[in-house]
mmCIF file with all atom_site columns, C-alpha atoms in Angstrom:
data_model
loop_
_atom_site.group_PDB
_atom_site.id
_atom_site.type_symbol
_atom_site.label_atom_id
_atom_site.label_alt_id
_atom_site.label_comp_id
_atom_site.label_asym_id
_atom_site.label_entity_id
_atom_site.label_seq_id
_atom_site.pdbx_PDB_ins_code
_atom_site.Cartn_x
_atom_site.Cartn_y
_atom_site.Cartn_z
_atom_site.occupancy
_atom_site.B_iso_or_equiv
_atom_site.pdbx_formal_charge
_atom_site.auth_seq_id
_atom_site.auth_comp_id
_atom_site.auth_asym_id
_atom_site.auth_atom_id
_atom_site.pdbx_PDB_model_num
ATOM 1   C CA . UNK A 1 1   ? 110.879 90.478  93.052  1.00 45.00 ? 1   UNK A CA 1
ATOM 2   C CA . UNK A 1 2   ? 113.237 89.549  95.872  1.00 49.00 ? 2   UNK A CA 1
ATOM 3   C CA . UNK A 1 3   ? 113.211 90.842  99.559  1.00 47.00 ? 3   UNK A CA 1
ATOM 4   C CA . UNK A 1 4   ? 116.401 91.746  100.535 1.00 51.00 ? 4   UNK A CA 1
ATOM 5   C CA . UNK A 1 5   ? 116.933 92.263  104.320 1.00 56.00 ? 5   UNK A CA 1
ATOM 6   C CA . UNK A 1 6   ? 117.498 95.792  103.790 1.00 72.00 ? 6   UNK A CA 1
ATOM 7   C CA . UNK A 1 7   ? 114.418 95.857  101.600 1.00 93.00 ? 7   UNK A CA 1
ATOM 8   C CA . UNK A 1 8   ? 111.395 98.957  102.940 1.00 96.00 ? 8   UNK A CA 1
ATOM 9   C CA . UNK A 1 9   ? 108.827 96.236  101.894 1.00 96.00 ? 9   UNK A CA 1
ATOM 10  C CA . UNK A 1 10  ? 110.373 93.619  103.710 1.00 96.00 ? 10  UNK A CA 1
ATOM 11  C CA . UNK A 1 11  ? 110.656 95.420  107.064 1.00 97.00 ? 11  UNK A CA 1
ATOM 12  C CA . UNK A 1 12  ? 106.798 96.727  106.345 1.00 98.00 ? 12  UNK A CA 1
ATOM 13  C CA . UNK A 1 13  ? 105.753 93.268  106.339 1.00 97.00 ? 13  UNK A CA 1
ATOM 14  C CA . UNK A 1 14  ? 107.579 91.567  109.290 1.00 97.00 ? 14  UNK A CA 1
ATOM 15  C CA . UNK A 1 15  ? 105.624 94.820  110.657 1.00 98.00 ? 15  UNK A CA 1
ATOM 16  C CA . UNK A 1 16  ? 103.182 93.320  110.046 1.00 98.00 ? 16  UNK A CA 1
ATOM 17  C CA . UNK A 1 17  ? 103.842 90.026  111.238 1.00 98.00 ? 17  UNK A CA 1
ATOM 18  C CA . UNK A 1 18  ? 105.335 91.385  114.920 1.00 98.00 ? 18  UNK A CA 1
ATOM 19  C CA . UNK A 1 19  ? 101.543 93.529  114.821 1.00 97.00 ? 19  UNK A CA 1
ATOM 20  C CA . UNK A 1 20  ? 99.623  90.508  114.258 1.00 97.00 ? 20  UNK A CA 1
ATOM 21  C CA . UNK A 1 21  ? 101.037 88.753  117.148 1.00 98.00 ? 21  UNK A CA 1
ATOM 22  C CA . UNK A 1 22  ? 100.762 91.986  119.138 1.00 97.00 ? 22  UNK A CA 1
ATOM 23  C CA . UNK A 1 23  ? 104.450 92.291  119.106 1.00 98.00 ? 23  UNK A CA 1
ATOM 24  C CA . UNK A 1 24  ? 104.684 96.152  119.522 1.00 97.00 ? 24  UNK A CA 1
ATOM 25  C CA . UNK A 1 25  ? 107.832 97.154  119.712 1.00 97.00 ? 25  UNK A CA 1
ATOM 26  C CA . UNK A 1 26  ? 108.911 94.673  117.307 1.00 98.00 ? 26  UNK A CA 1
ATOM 27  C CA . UNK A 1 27  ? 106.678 95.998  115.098 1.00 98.00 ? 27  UNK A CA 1
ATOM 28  C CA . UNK A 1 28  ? 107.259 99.567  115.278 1.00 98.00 ? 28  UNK A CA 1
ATOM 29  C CA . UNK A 1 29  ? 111.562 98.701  114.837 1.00 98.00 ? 29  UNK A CA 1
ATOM 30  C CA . UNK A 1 30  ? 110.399 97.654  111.613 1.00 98.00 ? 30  UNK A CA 1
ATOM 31  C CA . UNK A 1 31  ? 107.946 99.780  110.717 1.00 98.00 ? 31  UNK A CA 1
ATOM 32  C CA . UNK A 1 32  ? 111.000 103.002 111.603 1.00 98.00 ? 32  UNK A CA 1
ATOM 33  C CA . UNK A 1 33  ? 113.409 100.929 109.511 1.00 97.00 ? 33  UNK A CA 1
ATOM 34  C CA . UNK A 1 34  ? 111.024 100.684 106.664 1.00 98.00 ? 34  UNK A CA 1
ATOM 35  C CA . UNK A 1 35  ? 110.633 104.306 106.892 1.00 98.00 ? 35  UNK A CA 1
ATOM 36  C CA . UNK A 1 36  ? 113.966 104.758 106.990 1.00 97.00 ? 36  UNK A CA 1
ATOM 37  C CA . UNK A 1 37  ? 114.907 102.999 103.832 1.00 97.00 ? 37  UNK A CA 1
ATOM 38  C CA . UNK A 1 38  ? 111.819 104.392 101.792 1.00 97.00 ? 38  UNK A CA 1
ATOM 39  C CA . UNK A 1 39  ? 110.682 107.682 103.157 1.00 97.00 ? 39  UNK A CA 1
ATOM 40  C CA . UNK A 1 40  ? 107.422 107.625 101.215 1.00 97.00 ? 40  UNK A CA 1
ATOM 41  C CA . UNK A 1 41  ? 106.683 104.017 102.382 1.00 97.00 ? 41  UNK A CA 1
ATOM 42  C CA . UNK A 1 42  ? 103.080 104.705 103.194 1.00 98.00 ? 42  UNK A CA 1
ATOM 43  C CA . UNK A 1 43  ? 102.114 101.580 104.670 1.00 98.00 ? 43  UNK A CA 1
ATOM 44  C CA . UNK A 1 44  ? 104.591 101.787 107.346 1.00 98.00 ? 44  UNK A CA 1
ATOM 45  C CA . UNK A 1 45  ? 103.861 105.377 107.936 1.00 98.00 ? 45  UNK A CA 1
ATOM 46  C CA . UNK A 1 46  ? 100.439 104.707 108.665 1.00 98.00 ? 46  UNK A CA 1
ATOM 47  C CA . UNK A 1 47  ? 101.034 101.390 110.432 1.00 98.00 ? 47  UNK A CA 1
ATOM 48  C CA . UNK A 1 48  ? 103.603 102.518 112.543 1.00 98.00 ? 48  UNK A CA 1
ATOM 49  C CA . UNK A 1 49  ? 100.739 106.243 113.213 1.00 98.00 ? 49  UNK A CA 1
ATOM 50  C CA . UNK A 1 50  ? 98.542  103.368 115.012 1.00 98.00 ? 50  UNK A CA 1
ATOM 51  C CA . UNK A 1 51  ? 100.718 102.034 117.034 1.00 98.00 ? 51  UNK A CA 1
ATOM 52  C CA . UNK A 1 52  ? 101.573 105.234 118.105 1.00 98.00 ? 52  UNK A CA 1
ATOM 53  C CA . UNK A 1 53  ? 98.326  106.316 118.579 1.00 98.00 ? 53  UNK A CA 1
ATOM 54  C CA . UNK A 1 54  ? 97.693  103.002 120.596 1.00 97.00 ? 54  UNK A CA 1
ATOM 55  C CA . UNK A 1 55  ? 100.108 103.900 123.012 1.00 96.00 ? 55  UNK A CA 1
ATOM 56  C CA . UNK A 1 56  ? 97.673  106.839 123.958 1.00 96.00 ? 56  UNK A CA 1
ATOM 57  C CA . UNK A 1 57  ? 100.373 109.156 125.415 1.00 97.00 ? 57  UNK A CA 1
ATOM 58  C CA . UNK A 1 58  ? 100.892 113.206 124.857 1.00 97.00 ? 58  UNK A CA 1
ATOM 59  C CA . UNK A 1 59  ? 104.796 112.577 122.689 1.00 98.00 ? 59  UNK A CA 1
ATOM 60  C CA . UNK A 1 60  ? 103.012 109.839 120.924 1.00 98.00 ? 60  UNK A CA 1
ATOM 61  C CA . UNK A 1 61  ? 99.791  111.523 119.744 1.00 98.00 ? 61  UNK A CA 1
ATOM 62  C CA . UNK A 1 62  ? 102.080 114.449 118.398 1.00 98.00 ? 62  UNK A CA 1
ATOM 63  C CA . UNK A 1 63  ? 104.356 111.368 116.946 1.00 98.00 ? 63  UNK A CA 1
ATOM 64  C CA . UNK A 1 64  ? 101.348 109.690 115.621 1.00 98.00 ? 64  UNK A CA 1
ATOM 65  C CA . UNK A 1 65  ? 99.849  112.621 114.396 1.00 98.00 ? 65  UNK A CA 1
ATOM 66  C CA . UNK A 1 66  ? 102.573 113.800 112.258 1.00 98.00 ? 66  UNK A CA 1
ATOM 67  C CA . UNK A 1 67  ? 103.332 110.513 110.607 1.00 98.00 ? 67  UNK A CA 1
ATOM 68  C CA . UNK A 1 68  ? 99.017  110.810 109.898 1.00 98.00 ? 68  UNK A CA 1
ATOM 69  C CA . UNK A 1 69  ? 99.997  114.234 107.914 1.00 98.00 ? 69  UNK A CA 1
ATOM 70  C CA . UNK A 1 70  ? 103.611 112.557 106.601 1.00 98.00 ? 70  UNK A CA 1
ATOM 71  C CA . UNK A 1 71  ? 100.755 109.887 104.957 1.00 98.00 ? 71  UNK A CA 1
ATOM 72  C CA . UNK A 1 72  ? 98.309  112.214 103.395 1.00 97.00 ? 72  UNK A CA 1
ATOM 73  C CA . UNK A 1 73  ? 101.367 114.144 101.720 1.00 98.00 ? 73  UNK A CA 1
ATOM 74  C CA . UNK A 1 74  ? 102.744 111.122 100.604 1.00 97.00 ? 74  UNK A CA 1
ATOM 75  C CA . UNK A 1 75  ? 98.896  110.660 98.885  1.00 98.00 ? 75  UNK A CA 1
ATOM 76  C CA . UNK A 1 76  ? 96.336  113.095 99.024  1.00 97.00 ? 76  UNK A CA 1
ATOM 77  C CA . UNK A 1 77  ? 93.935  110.648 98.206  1.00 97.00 ? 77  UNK A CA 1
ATOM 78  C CA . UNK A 1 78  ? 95.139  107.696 101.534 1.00 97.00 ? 78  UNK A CA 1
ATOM 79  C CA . UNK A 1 79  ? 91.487  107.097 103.517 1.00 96.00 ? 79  UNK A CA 1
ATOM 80  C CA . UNK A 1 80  ? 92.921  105.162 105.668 1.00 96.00 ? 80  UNK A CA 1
ATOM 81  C CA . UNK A 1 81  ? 95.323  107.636 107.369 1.00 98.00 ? 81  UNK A CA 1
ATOM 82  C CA . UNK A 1 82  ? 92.439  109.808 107.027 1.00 97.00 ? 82  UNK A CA 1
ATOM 83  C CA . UNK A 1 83  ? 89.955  107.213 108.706 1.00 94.00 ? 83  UNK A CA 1
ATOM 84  C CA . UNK A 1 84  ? 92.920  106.866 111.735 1.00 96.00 ? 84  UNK A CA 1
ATOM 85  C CA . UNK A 1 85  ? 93.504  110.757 111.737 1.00 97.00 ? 85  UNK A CA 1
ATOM 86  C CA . UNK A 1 86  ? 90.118  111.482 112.285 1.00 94.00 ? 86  UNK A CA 1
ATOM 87  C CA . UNK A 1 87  ? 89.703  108.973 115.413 1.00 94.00 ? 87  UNK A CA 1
ATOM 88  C CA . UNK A 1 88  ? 93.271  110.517 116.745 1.00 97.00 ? 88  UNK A CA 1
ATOM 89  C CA . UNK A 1 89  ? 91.739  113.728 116.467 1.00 96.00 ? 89  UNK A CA 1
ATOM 90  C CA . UNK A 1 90  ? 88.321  112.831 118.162 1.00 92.00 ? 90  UNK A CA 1
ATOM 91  C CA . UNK A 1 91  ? 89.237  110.522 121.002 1.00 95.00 ? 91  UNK A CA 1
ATOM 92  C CA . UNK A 1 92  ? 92.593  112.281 122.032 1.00 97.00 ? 92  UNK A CA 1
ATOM 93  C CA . UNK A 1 93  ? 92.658  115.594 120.474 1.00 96.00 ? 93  UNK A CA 1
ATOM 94  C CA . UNK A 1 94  ? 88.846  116.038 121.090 1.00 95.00 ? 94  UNK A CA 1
ATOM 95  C CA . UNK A 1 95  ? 89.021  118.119 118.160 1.00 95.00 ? 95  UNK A CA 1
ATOM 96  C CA . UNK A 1 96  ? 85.773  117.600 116.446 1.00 90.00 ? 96  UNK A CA 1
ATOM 97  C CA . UNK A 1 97  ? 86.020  120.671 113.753 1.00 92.00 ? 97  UNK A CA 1
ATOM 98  C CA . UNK A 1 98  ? 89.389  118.652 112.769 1.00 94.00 ? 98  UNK A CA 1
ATOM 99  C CA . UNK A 1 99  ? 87.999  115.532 112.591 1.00 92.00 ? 99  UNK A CA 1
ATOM 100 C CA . UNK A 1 100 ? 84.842  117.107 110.341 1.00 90.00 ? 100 UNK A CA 1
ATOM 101 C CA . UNK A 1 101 ? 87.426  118.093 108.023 1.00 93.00 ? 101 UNK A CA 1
ATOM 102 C CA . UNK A 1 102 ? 88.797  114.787 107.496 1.00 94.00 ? 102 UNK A CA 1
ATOM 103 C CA . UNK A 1 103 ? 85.788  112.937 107.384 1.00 92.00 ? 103 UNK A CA 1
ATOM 104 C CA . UNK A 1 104 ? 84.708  115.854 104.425 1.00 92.00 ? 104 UNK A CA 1
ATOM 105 C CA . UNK A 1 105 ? 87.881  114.698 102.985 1.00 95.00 ? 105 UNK A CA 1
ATOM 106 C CA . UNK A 1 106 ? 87.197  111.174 102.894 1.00 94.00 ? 106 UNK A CA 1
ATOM 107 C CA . UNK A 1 107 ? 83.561  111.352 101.343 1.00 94.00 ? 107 UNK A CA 1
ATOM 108 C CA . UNK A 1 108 ? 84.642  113.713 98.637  1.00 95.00 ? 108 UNK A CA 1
ATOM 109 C CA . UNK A 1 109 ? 87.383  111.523 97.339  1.00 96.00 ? 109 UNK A CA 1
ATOM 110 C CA . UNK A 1 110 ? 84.908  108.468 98.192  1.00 93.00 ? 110 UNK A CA 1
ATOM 111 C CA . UNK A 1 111 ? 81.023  108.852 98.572  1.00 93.00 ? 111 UNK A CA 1
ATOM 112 C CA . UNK A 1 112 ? 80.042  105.933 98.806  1.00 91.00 ? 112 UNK A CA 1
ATOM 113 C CA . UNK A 1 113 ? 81.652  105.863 102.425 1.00 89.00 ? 113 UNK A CA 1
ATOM 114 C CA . UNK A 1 114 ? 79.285  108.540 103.000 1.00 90.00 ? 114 UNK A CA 1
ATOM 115 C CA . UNK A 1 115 ? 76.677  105.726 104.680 1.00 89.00 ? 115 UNK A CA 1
ATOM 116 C CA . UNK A 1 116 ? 79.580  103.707 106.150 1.00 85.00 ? 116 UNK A CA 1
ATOM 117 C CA . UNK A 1 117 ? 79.237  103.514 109.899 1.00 84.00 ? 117 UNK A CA 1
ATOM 118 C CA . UNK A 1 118 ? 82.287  104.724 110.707 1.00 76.00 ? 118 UNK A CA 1
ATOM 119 C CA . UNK A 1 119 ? 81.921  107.719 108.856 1.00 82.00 ? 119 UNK A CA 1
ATOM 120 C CA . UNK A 1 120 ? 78.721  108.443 110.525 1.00 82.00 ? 120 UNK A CA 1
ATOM 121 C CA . UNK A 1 121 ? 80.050  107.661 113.688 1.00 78.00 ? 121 UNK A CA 1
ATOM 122 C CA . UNK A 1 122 ? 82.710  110.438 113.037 1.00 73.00 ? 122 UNK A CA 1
ATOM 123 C CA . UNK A 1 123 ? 80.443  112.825 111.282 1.00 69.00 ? 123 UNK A CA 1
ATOM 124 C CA . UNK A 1 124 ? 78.387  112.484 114.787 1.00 69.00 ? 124 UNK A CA 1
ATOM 125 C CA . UNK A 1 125 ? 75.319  111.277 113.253 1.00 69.00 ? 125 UNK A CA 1
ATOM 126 C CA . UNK A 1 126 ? 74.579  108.573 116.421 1.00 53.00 ? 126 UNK A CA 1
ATOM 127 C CA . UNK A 1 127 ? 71.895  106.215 114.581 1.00 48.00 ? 127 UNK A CA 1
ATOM 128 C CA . UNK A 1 128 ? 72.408  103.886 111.715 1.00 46.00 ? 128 UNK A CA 1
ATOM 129 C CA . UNK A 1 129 ? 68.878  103.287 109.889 1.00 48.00 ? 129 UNK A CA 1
ATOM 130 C CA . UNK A 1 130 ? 68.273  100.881 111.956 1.00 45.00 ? 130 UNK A CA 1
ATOM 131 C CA . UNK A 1 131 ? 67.730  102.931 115.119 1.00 43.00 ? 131 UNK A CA 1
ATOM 132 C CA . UNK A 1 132 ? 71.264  101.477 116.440 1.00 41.00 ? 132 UNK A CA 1
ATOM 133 C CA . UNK A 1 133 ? 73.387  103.958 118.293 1.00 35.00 ? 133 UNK A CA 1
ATOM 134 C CA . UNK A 1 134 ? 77.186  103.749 117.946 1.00 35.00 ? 134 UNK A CA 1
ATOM 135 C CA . UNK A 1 135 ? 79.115  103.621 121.086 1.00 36.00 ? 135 UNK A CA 1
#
């Protein structure tokens, strides 16, 4: 298939490249411009939700937060926005019945990440079997 300049998967992954260089802006040009061209890209919805979220203030939480929901409408069933929402709604929202909810969300649709530490970590169990806490 070929990338036209134009293209929503194109843009997503020079995203990609500008994030992996910690090119920010760069990235997040691309990542709007991806959106732009495919509304339901859901890469660039969620990629461009973290950057926003990185940026840790109040108009880009409520920015990040709504491209989190724009990703979970897009696919019911997208853990990773999940995974990110849940963090966005722990560590800025300190919303930890919101967060629950999420994390419930992820382990029905996958339970095997039931154990996963990050889940845990979420879920606010503080000790992995090992006796580790999680910082």
């Amino acid at each position: 298939m070929e990338s036209k300049p134009d293209d929503a998967e194109a843009r997503y992954r020079f995203g990609n490249f500008y994030q992996t260089i910690e090119k920010f802006e760069e990235a997040e040009a691309c990542y709007r411009k991806a959106i732009e061209l495919d509304p339901k890209h859901l890469d660039s919805c969620n990629n461009l939700a973290m950057i926003l979220q990185g940026r840790g203030d109040e108009a880009s939480i409520d920015e990040a937060e709504a491209y989190y929901l724009r990703c979970v409408e897009i696919d019911d069933k997208c853990v990773d926005a999940m995974f990110n929402w849940a963090t966005l709604k722990l560590e800025h929202r300190q919303d930890l019945d919101g967060c629950r909810v999420l994390i419930n969300q992820i382990v029905q649709i996958n339970p095997e990440l039931k154990e996963h530490k990050l889940v845990k970590a979420l879920r606010g169990d503080d000790e992995d079997e090992s006796g580790e806490t999680f910082g």
